[in-house]
Tab-separated table of C-alpha atoms in Angstrom:
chain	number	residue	atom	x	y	z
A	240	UNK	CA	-13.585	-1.733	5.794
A	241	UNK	CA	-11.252	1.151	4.805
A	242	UNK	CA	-7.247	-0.421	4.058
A	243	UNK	CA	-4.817	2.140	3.260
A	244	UNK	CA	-2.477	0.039	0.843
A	245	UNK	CA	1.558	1.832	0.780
A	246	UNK	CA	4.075	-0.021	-1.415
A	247	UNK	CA	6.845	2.249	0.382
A	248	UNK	CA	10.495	3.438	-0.645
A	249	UNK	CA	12.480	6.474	0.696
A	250	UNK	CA	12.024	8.063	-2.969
A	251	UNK	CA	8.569	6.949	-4.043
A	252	UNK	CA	5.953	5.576	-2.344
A	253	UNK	CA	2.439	4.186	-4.464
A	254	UNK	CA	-0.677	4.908	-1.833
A	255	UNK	CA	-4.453	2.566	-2.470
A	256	UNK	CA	-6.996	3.497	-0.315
A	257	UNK	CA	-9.707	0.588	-0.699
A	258	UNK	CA	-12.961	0.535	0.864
A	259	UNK	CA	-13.946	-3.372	0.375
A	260	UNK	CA	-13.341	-4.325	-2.865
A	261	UNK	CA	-13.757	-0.138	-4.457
A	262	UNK	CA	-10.188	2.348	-4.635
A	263	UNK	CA	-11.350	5.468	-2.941
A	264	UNK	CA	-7.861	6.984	-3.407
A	265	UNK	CA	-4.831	6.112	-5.600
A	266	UNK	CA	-1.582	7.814	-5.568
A	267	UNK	CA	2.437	8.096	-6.172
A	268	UNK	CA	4.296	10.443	-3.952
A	269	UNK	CA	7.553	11.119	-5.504
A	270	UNK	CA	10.315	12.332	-2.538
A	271	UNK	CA	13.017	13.365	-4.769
A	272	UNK	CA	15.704	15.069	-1.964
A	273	UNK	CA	17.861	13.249	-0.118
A	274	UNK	CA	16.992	11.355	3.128
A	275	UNK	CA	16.492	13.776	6.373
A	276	UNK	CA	14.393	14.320	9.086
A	277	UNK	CA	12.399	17.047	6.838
A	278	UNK	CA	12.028	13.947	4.353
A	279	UNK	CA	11.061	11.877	6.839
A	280	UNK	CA	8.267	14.735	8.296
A	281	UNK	CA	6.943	15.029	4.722
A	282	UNK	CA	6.102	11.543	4.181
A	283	UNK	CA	4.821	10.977	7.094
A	284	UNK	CA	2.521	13.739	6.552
A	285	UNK	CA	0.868	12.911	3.167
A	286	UNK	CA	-0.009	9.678	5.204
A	287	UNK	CA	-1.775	11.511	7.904
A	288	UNK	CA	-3.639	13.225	5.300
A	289	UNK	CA	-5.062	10.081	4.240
A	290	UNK	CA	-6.253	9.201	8.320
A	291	UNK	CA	-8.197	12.557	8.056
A	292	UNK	CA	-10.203	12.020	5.271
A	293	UNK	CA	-10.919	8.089	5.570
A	294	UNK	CA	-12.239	6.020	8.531
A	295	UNK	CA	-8.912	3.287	7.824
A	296	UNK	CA	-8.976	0.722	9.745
A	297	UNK	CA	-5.808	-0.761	8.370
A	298	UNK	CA	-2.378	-0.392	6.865
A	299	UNK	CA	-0.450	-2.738	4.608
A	300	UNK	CA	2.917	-2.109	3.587
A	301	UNK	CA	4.813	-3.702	1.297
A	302	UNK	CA	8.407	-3.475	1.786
A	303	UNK	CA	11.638	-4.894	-0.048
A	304	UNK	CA	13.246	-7.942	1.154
A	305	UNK	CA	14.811	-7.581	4.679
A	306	UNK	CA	18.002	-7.390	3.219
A	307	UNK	CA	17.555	-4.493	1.405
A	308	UNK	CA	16.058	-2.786	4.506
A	309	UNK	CA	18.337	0.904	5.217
A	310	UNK	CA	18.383	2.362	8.169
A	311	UNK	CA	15.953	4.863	6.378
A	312	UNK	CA	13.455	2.590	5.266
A	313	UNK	CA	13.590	1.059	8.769
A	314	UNK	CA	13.107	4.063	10.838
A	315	UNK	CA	10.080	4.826	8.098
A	316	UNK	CA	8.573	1.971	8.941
A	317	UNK	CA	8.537	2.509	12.677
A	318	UNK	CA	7.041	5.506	12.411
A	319	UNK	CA	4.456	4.341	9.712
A	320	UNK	CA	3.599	1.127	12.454
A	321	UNK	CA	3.555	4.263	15.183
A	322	UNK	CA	1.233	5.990	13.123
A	323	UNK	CA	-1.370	3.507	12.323
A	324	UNK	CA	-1.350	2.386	16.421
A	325	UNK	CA	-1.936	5.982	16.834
A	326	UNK	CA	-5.155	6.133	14.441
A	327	UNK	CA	-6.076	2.346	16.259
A	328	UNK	CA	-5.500	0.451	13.096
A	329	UNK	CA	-4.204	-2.967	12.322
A	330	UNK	CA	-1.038	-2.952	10.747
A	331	UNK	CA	1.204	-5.476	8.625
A	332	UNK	CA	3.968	-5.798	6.386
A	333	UNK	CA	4.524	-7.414	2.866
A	334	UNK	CA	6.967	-8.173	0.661
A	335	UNK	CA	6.588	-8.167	-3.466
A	336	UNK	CA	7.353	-11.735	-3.352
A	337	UNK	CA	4.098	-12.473	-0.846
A	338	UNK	CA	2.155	-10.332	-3.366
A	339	UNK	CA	3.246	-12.397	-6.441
A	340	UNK	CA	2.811	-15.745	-4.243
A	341	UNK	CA	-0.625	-14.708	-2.948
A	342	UNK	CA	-1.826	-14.386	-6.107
A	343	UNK	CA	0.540	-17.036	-7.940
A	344	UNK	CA	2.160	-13.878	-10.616
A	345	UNK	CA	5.957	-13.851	-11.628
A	346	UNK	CA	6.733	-10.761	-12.292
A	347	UNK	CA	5.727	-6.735	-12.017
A	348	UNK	CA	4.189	-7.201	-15.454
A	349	UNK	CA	1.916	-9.347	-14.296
A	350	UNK	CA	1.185	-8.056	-10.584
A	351	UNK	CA	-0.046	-4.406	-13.427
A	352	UNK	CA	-1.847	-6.703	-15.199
A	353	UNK	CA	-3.519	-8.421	-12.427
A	354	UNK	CA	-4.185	-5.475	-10.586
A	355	UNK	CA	-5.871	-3.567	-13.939
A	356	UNK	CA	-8.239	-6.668	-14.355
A	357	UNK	CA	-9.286	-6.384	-10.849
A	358	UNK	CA	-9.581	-2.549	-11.260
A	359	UNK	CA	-10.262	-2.427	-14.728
A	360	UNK	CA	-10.260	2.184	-14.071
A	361	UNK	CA	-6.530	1.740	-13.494
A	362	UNK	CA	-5.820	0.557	-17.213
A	363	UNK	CA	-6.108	4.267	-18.567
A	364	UNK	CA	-3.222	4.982	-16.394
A	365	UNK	CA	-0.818	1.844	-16.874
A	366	UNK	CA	-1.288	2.758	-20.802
A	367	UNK	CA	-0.440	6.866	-20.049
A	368	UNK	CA	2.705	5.013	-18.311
A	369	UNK	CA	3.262	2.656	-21.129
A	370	UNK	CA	3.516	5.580	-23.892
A	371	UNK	CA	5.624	8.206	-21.299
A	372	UNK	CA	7.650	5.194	-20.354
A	373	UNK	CA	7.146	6.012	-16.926
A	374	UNK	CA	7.076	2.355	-15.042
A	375	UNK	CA	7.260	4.234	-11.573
A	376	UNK	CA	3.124	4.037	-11.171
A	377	UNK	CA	4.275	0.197	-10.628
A	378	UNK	CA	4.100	1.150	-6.876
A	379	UNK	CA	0.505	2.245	-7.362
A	380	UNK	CA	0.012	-1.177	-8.453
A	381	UNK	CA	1.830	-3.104	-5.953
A	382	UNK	CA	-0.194	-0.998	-3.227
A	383	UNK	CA	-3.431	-2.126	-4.560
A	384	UNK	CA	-2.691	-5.910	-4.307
A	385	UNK	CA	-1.468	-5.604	-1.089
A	386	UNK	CA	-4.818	-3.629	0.180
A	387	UNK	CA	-6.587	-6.323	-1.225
A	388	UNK	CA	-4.807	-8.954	0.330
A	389	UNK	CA	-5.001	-7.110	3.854
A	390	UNK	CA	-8.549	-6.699	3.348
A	391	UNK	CA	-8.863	-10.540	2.798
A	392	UNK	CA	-6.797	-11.043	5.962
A	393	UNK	CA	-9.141	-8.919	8.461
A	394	UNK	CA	-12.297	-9.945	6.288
A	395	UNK	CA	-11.965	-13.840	7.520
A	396	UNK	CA	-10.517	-12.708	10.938
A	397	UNK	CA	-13.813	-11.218	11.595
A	398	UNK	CA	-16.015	-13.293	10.320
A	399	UNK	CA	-14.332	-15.638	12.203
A	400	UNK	CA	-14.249	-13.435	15.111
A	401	UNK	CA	-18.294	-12.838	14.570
A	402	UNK	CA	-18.729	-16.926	13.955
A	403	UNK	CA	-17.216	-17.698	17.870
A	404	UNK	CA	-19.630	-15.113	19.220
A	405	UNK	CA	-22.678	-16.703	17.806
């Protein structure tokens, strides 16, 4: 089961592509220019590039609280949900504060934390971060938790799914 994990903004978005419980793919896509269709086109297309080379099945998002939703980040989203019905995948939403209930953190320290004890090949990279001072890879991480709670999610739907048919 292939989940492409985005923890989205209009500037920088952190991209997880988990097959089961293994990161295929893990990526931040930094979109420094101002918000415009081009924008818009480009981000779209580095997601398309992960639908042609994985077999994704589904898309998590996690997005900031509904009140902090632009017009920008709305229409994004859209067109992200557009996409993935296009390429026949599930799709859902989460917020950081789902994440950090799901798996009972409080903060971004912890959900790196968490995350680089799941993923343990992840650590090398939160301690490059640590001595650049570069916390933007905390999308990365918030991407990864939210594949792996998607991949929870469809994992029980169908074994339930397979337990009816039985």
């Amino acid at each position: 089961m292939i989940i492409l994990g985005i923890s989205l903004g209009t500037s920088r978005t952190g991209i997880c592509i988990l097959d089961n419980e293994k990161i295929l793919a893990k990526n931040v896509h930094d979109y420094p220019v101002p918000w415009s269709d081009t924008k818009l086109r480009a981000i779209l297309s580095n997601f398309r590039s992960y639908f042609k080379r994985y077999a994704i099945i589904g898309v998590i998002v996690k997005v900031p609280p509904p009140s902090r939703h632009t017009p920008a980040l709305k229409r994004l989203m859209r067109r992200i949900e557009a996409l993935a019905r296009d390429h026949y995948c599930e799709v859902d939403f989460i917020t950081k504060a789902e994440i950090k209930g799901t798996y009972v953190l409080q903060s971004t320290d912890e959900i790196i934390q968490f995350a680089t004890k799941m993923h343990p090949e992840l650590l090398e990279l939160y301690q490059r971060g640590i001595k650049s001072n570069h916390k933007f890879h905390k999308k990365l991480y918030e991407a990864v938790l939210a594949a792996h709670i998607f991949y929870n999610r469809l994992k029980v739907k169908y074994l339930n799914r397979k337990k009816k048919h039985e």
